[in-house]
Short mmCIF file of C-alpha atoms in Angstrom, two decimals:
data_model
loop_
_atom_site.label_atom_id
_atom_site.label_comp_id
_atom_site.label_asym_id
_atom_site.label_seq_id
_atom_site.Cartn_x
_atom_site.Cartn_y
_atom_site.Cartn_z
CA MET A 468 31.17 79.91 120.51
CA ASN A 469 29.93 83.57 120.24
CA TRP A 470 31.72 84.91 117.24
CA LEU A 471 31.53 88.40 115.81
CA ASN A 472 29.63 88.97 112.67
CA GLU A 473 31.32 90.42 109.68
CA ASN A 474 30.47 94.09 110.57
CA GLU A 475 31.53 93.74 114.15
CA PHE A 476 34.75 92.12 113.13
CA VAL A 477 35.65 94.82 110.56
CA ARG A 478 35.02 97.40 113.37
CA ALA A 479 37.27 95.41 115.74
CA VAL A 480 39.89 95.15 113.03
CA LYS A 481 39.73 98.97 112.68
CA ALA A 482 40.32 99.54 116.30
CA LEU A 483 42.48 96.70 117.63
CA PRO A 484 45.54 94.55 116.70
CA LEU A 485 44.97 90.88 116.17
CA VAL A 486 47.24 88.04 117.34
CA SER A 487 48.38 85.54 114.86
CA ALA A 488 50.72 82.70 114.35
CA ASP A 489 52.67 81.55 111.31
CA LEU A 490 54.34 78.22 110.80
CA VAL A 491 57.72 78.36 109.08
CA VAL A 492 57.92 74.79 108.02
CA LEU A 493 61.32 73.28 106.81
CA ASN A 494 61.96 69.97 105.11
CA ALA A 495 64.95 67.83 105.51
CA GLU A 496 66.79 69.86 102.82
CA GLY A 497 66.11 73.06 104.86
CA GLN A 498 63.66 74.31 102.19
CA MET A 499 60.69 76.57 103.38
CA LEU A 500 57.08 75.65 102.54
CA LEU A 501 55.24 78.55 100.98
CA GLY A 502 51.64 78.93 99.81
CA LEU A 503 50.37 81.35 97.36
CA ARG A 504 47.66 83.33 99.36
CA ARG A 505 44.04 83.58 97.99
CA ASN A 506 42.81 86.09 100.66
CA ALA A 507 43.58 89.54 101.75
CA PRO A 508 45.72 90.57 103.41
CA ALA A 509 48.82 89.48 101.41
CA ARG A 510 46.65 88.01 98.62
CA GLY A 511 48.78 87.09 95.59
CA TRP A 512 52.02 86.63 97.66
CA TRP A 513 53.95 83.48 98.56
CA PHE A 514 53.41 83.22 102.36
CA THR A 515 53.97 80.91 105.06
CA PRO A 516 50.80 79.12 106.55
CA GLY A 517 49.15 80.78 109.51
CA GLY A 518 46.09 82.29 111.11
CA ARG A 519 44.56 84.37 113.81
CA VAL A 520 44.33 83.26 117.40
CA ARG A 521 40.80 82.86 118.38
CA LYS A 522 39.21 84.23 121.52
CA ASN A 523 39.73 81.73 124.30
CA GLU A 524 41.78 79.44 122.20
CA PRO A 525 45.11 78.43 123.97
CA PHE A 526 48.02 79.35 121.76
CA GLU A 527 49.30 75.63 121.40
CA GLU A 528 45.82 74.95 120.26
CA CYS A 529 45.97 77.74 117.63
CA LEU A 530 49.20 76.21 116.26
CA GLN A 531 47.71 72.88 116.01
CA ARG A 532 44.63 74.09 114.33
CA VAL A 533 46.64 75.91 111.74
CA ALA A 534 48.77 73.10 111.08
CA MET A 535 45.87 70.67 110.73
CA THR A 536 43.68 72.86 108.67
CA GLU A 537 46.27 74.26 106.34
CA LEU A 538 48.79 71.44 106.15
CA GLY A 539 46.90 68.27 107.36
CA LEU A 540 49.42 67.83 110.13
CA THR A 541 48.79 66.22 113.53
CA ALA A 542 49.24 67.67 117.02
CA GLN A 543 52.22 65.33 117.45
CA GLN A 544 53.97 66.71 114.40
CA VAL A 545 53.55 70.20 115.66
CA ALA A 546 54.91 69.56 119.17
CA ALA A 547 58.44 70.35 118.35
CA VAL A 548 57.74 74.09 117.16
CA SER A 549 60.02 76.92 118.45
CA LEU A 550 59.32 80.48 118.74
CA MET A 551 61.24 82.63 116.22
CA GLY A 552 60.25 85.98 117.79
CA VAL A 553 57.55 88.53 117.69
CA TRP A 554 56.95 90.83 114.61
CA ASP A 555 54.38 93.46 113.84
CA HIS A 556 52.56 92.81 110.46
CA LEU A 557 50.84 96.04 109.14
CA TYR A 558 48.57 95.77 105.89
CA GLU A 559 46.64 98.35 104.23
CA ASP A 560 43.60 96.08 103.80
CA SER A 561 41.90 93.28 105.71
CA ALA A 562 40.22 89.89 104.91
CA PHE A 563 36.78 91.52 104.85
CA ASP A 564 37.32 95.18 103.79
CA ALA A 565 39.94 96.35 101.43
CA GLY A 566 39.57 99.93 103.12
CA VAL A 567 40.50 98.83 106.62
CA SER A 568 43.97 98.26 107.58
CA THR A 569 45.11 95.27 109.57
CA HIS A 570 47.65 95.08 112.39
CA TYR A 571 48.83 91.61 113.42
CA VAL A 572 51.02 90.96 116.33
CA ASN A 573 52.67 87.79 114.73
CA LEU A 574 54.31 85.00 116.54
CA PRO A 575 56.13 82.83 113.91
CA HIS A 576 57.24 79.40 114.93
CA LEU A 577 59.87 77.11 113.27
CA LEU A 578 58.84 73.59 112.48
CA ARG A 579 61.26 71.12 111.17
CA LEU A 580 59.63 68.09 109.41
CA GLU A 581 61.19 64.96 108.34
CA ASP A 582 58.11 63.58 106.95
CA VAL A 583 56.68 66.36 104.89
CA PRO A 584 53.18 66.66 103.46
CA ASP A 585 52.70 66.03 99.58
CA LEU A 586 52.29 69.45 98.03
CA ASP A 587 49.51 67.99 95.72
CA ALA A 588 47.44 66.75 98.74
CA LEU A 589 47.63 70.17 100.72
CA PRO A 590 44.28 72.14 101.03
CA LEU A 591 43.77 74.86 98.68
CA ASP A 592 41.04 76.99 100.55
CA GLN A 593 43.60 79.46 101.92
CA HIS A 594 46.33 79.19 99.21
CA SER A 595 45.92 78.34 95.42
CA GLY A 596 49.38 76.37 95.29
CA TRP A 597 52.39 75.36 97.40
CA ARG A 598 56.04 75.20 96.87
CA TRP A 599 59.34 74.42 98.75
CA GLN A 600 61.88 77.18 98.41
CA ASP A 601 65.38 77.64 99.72
CA PRO A 602 65.53 80.30 102.26
CA ARG A 603 68.38 82.01 100.31
CA ASP A 604 66.17 82.30 97.37
CA ALA A 605 63.00 83.21 99.40
CA ALA A 606 65.04 85.99 101.18
CA VAL A 607 65.29 87.77 97.81
CA ALA A 608 62.28 86.60 95.65
CA ASP A 609 60.12 89.23 94.36
CA ASP A 610 57.16 87.05 94.51
CA VAL A 611 57.67 86.13 98.28
CA HIS A 612 56.09 88.65 100.79
CA PRO A 613 58.35 91.12 102.45
CA TYR A 614 57.42 89.57 105.97
CA VAL A 615 58.25 86.17 104.76
CA ARG A 616 61.64 87.36 103.39
CA VAL A 617 62.48 88.33 106.99
CA TYR A 618 61.62 84.93 108.14
CA ALA A 619 63.92 83.47 105.50
CA LYS A 620 66.69 85.69 106.57
CA TRP A 621 65.97 84.64 110.21
CA VAL A 622 66.07 80.87 109.17
CA ILE A 623 69.64 81.64 107.40
CA ASP A 624 70.97 83.14 110.42
CA HIS A 625 69.55 80.71 113.04
CA ALA A 626 68.75 77.43 111.39
#
Protein backbone atom coordinates (compact mmCIF):
# COMPACT_ATOMS: atom_id res chain seq x y z
CA MET A 1 0.00 0.00 0.00
CA ASN A 2 1.25 3.45 -0.88
CA TRP A 3 0.52 5.44 2.33
CA LEU A 4 1.05 9.17 2.75
CA ASN A 5 4.01 10.25 4.83
CA GLU A 6 3.27 12.32 7.93
CA ASN A 7 3.66 15.72 6.22
CA GLU A 8 1.41 14.69 3.33
CA PHE A 9 -1.17 13.34 5.75
CA VAL A 10 -1.19 16.59 7.77
CA ARG A 11 -1.75 18.53 4.52
CA ALA A 12 -4.61 16.19 3.63
CA VAL A 13 -6.21 16.60 7.07
CA LYS A 14 -5.98 20.40 6.64
CA ALA A 15 -7.87 20.21 3.35
CA LEU A 16 -10.21 17.21 3.52
CA PRO A 17 -12.66 15.46 5.82
CA LEU A 18 -11.79 11.93 6.89
CA VAL A 19 -14.24 9.03 7.06
CA SER A 20 -14.28 7.12 10.34
CA ALA A 21 -16.18 4.38 12.09
CA ASP A 22 -16.89 3.99 15.79
CA LEU A 23 -18.09 0.85 17.53
CA VAL A 24 -20.67 1.45 20.25
CA VAL A 25 -20.30 -1.88 22.03
CA LEU A 26 -22.99 -2.93 24.50
CA ASN A 27 -22.75 -5.84 26.91
CA ALA A 28 -25.70 -8.01 28.01
CA GLU A 29 -26.54 -5.44 30.73
CA GLY A 30 -26.74 -2.69 28.12
CA GLN A 31 -23.56 -0.94 29.30
CA MET A 32 -21.31 0.84 26.80
CA LEU A 33 -17.63 -0.01 26.41
CA LEU A 34 -15.47 3.12 26.72
CA GLY A 35 -11.73 3.57 26.45
CA LEU A 36 -9.63 6.45 27.79
CA ARG A 37 -8.04 7.95 24.64
CA ARG A 38 -4.27 8.21 24.49
CA ASN A 39 -4.08 10.04 21.15
CA ALA A 40 -5.34 13.27 19.69
CA PRO A 41 -7.93 14.17 18.81
CA ALA A 42 -10.02 13.56 21.94
CA ARG A 43 -6.94 12.69 24.04
CA GLY A 44 -7.86 12.26 27.69
CA TRP A 45 -11.56 11.61 27.07
CA TRP A 46 -13.54 8.39 27.52
CA PHE A 47 -14.51 7.41 23.99
CA THR A 48 -15.79 4.47 21.98
CA PRO A 49 -13.32 2.38 19.95
CA GLY A 50 -13.00 3.49 16.36
CA GLY A 51 -10.74 4.49 13.53
CA ARG A 52 -10.32 5.98 10.08
CA VAL A 53 -11.36 4.19 6.94
CA ARG A 54 -8.24 3.53 4.87
CA LYS A 55 -7.97 4.15 1.13
CA ASN A 56 -9.33 1.15 -0.82
CA GLU A 57 -10.52 -0.52 2.40
CA PRO A 58 -14.11 -1.76 2.16
CA PHE A 59 -16.13 -0.38 5.05
CA GLU A 60 -16.93 -3.83 6.44
CA GLU A 61 -13.20 -4.58 6.58
CA CYS A 62 -12.62 -1.29 8.42
CA LEU A 63 -15.13 -2.32 11.09
CA GLN A 64 -13.47 -5.73 11.39
CA ARG A 65 -9.97 -4.18 11.61
CA VAL A 66 -11.02 -1.75 14.33
CA ALA A 67 -12.79 -4.53 16.26
CA MET A 68 -9.77 -6.82 15.99
CA THR A 69 -7.00 -4.31 16.74
CA GLU A 70 -8.75 -2.35 19.48
CA LEU A 71 -10.88 -5.11 21.05
CA GLY A 72 -9.50 -8.47 19.92
CA LEU A 73 -12.87 -9.38 18.36
CA THR A 74 -13.31 -11.67 15.38
CA ALA A 75 -15.04 -10.82 12.11
CA GLN A 76 -17.86 -13.17 13.12
CA GLN A 77 -18.45 -11.19 16.34
CA VAL A 78 -18.71 -7.96 14.35
CA ALA A 79 -21.10 -9.33 11.75
CA ALA A 80 -24.21 -8.15 13.62
CA VAL A 81 -23.41 -4.42 13.72
CA SER A 82 -26.02 -1.86 12.75
CA LEU A 83 -25.49 1.71 11.56
CA MET A 84 -26.63 4.31 14.10
CA GLY A 85 -26.43 7.24 11.70
CA VAL A 86 -23.93 9.71 10.31
CA TRP A 87 -22.34 12.42 12.44
CA ASP A 88 -19.75 15.12 11.84
CA HIS A 89 -16.97 15.11 14.41
CA LEU A 90 -15.01 18.37 14.42
CA TYR A 91 -11.82 18.74 16.46
CA GLU A 92 -9.44 21.65 16.91
CA ASP A 93 -6.41 19.34 16.74
CA SER A 94 -5.32 16.23 14.86
CA ALA A 95 -3.35 13.06 15.48
CA PHE A 96 -0.15 14.56 14.05
CA ASP A 97 -0.41 18.32 14.61
CA ALA A 98 -2.03 20.24 17.47
CA GLY A 99 -2.46 23.22 15.15
CA VAL A 100 -4.41 21.36 12.47
CA SER A 101 -8.13 20.78 12.94
CA THR A 102 -9.75 17.46 12.03
CA HIS A 103 -13.14 16.85 10.43
CA TYR A 104 -14.43 13.28 10.53
CA VAL A 105 -17.57 12.11 8.80
CA ASN A 106 -18.28 9.44 11.37
CA LEU A 107 -20.40 6.32 10.91
CA PRO A 108 -20.97 4.80 14.36
CA HIS A 109 -22.24 1.23 14.53
CA LEU A 110 -24.01 -0.46 17.41
CA LEU A 111 -22.62 -3.86 18.41
CA ARG A 112 -24.28 -5.98 21.10
CA LEU A 113 -22.06 -8.67 22.59
CA GLU A 114 -23.13 -11.51 24.85
CA ASP A 115 -19.56 -12.77 25.21
CA VAL A 116 -17.62 -9.61 26.10
CA PRO A 117 -13.86 -9.18 26.15
CA ASP A 118 -12.00 -9.08 29.47
CA LEU A 119 -11.22 -5.40 30.13
CA ASP A 120 -7.80 -6.29 31.54
CA ALA A 121 -6.92 -8.13 28.32
CA LEU A 122 -7.84 -5.31 25.92
CA PRO A 123 -5.03 -3.58 24.00
CA LEU A 124 -3.67 -0.40 25.52
CA ASP A 125 -2.02 1.25 22.50
CA GLN A 126 -5.00 3.50 21.62
CA HIS A 127 -6.56 3.65 25.10
CA SER A 128 -4.92 3.69 28.53
CA GLY A 129 -7.86 1.99 30.24
CA TRP A 130 -11.31 0.57 29.65
CA ARG A 131 -14.65 0.60 31.47
CA TRP A 132 -18.26 -0.40 31.06
CA GLN A 133 -20.71 2.44 31.70
CA ASP A 134 -24.49 2.64 31.73
CA PRO A 135 -25.64 4.87 28.84
CA ARG A 136 -27.74 6.99 31.24
CA ASP A 137 -24.57 7.80 33.17
CA ALA A 138 -22.39 8.20 30.07
CA ALA A 139 -24.91 10.67 28.58
CA VAL A 140 -24.15 13.16 31.37
CA ALA A 141 -20.63 12.23 32.54
CA ASP A 142 -18.12 15.10 32.46
CA ASP A 143 -15.25 12.77 31.52
CA VAL A 144 -17.10 11.21 28.56
CA HIS A 145 -16.50 13.06 25.29
CA PRO A 146 -19.50 15.10 24.12
CA TYR A 147 -19.73 13.06 20.88
CA VAL A 148 -19.98 9.86 22.93
CA ARG A 149 -22.64 11.45 25.12
CA VAL A 150 -24.68 11.81 21.92
CA TYR A 151 -24.15 8.08 21.23
CA ALA A 152 -25.30 7.30 24.76
CA LYS A 153 -28.48 9.33 24.25
CA TRP A 154 -29.06 7.51 20.96
CA VAL A 155 -28.68 4.16 22.74
CA ILE A 156 -31.17 5.24 25.42
CA ASP A 157 -33.68 6.28 22.74
CA HIS A 158 -33.19 3.29 20.38
CA ALA A 159 -31.77 0.27 22.16
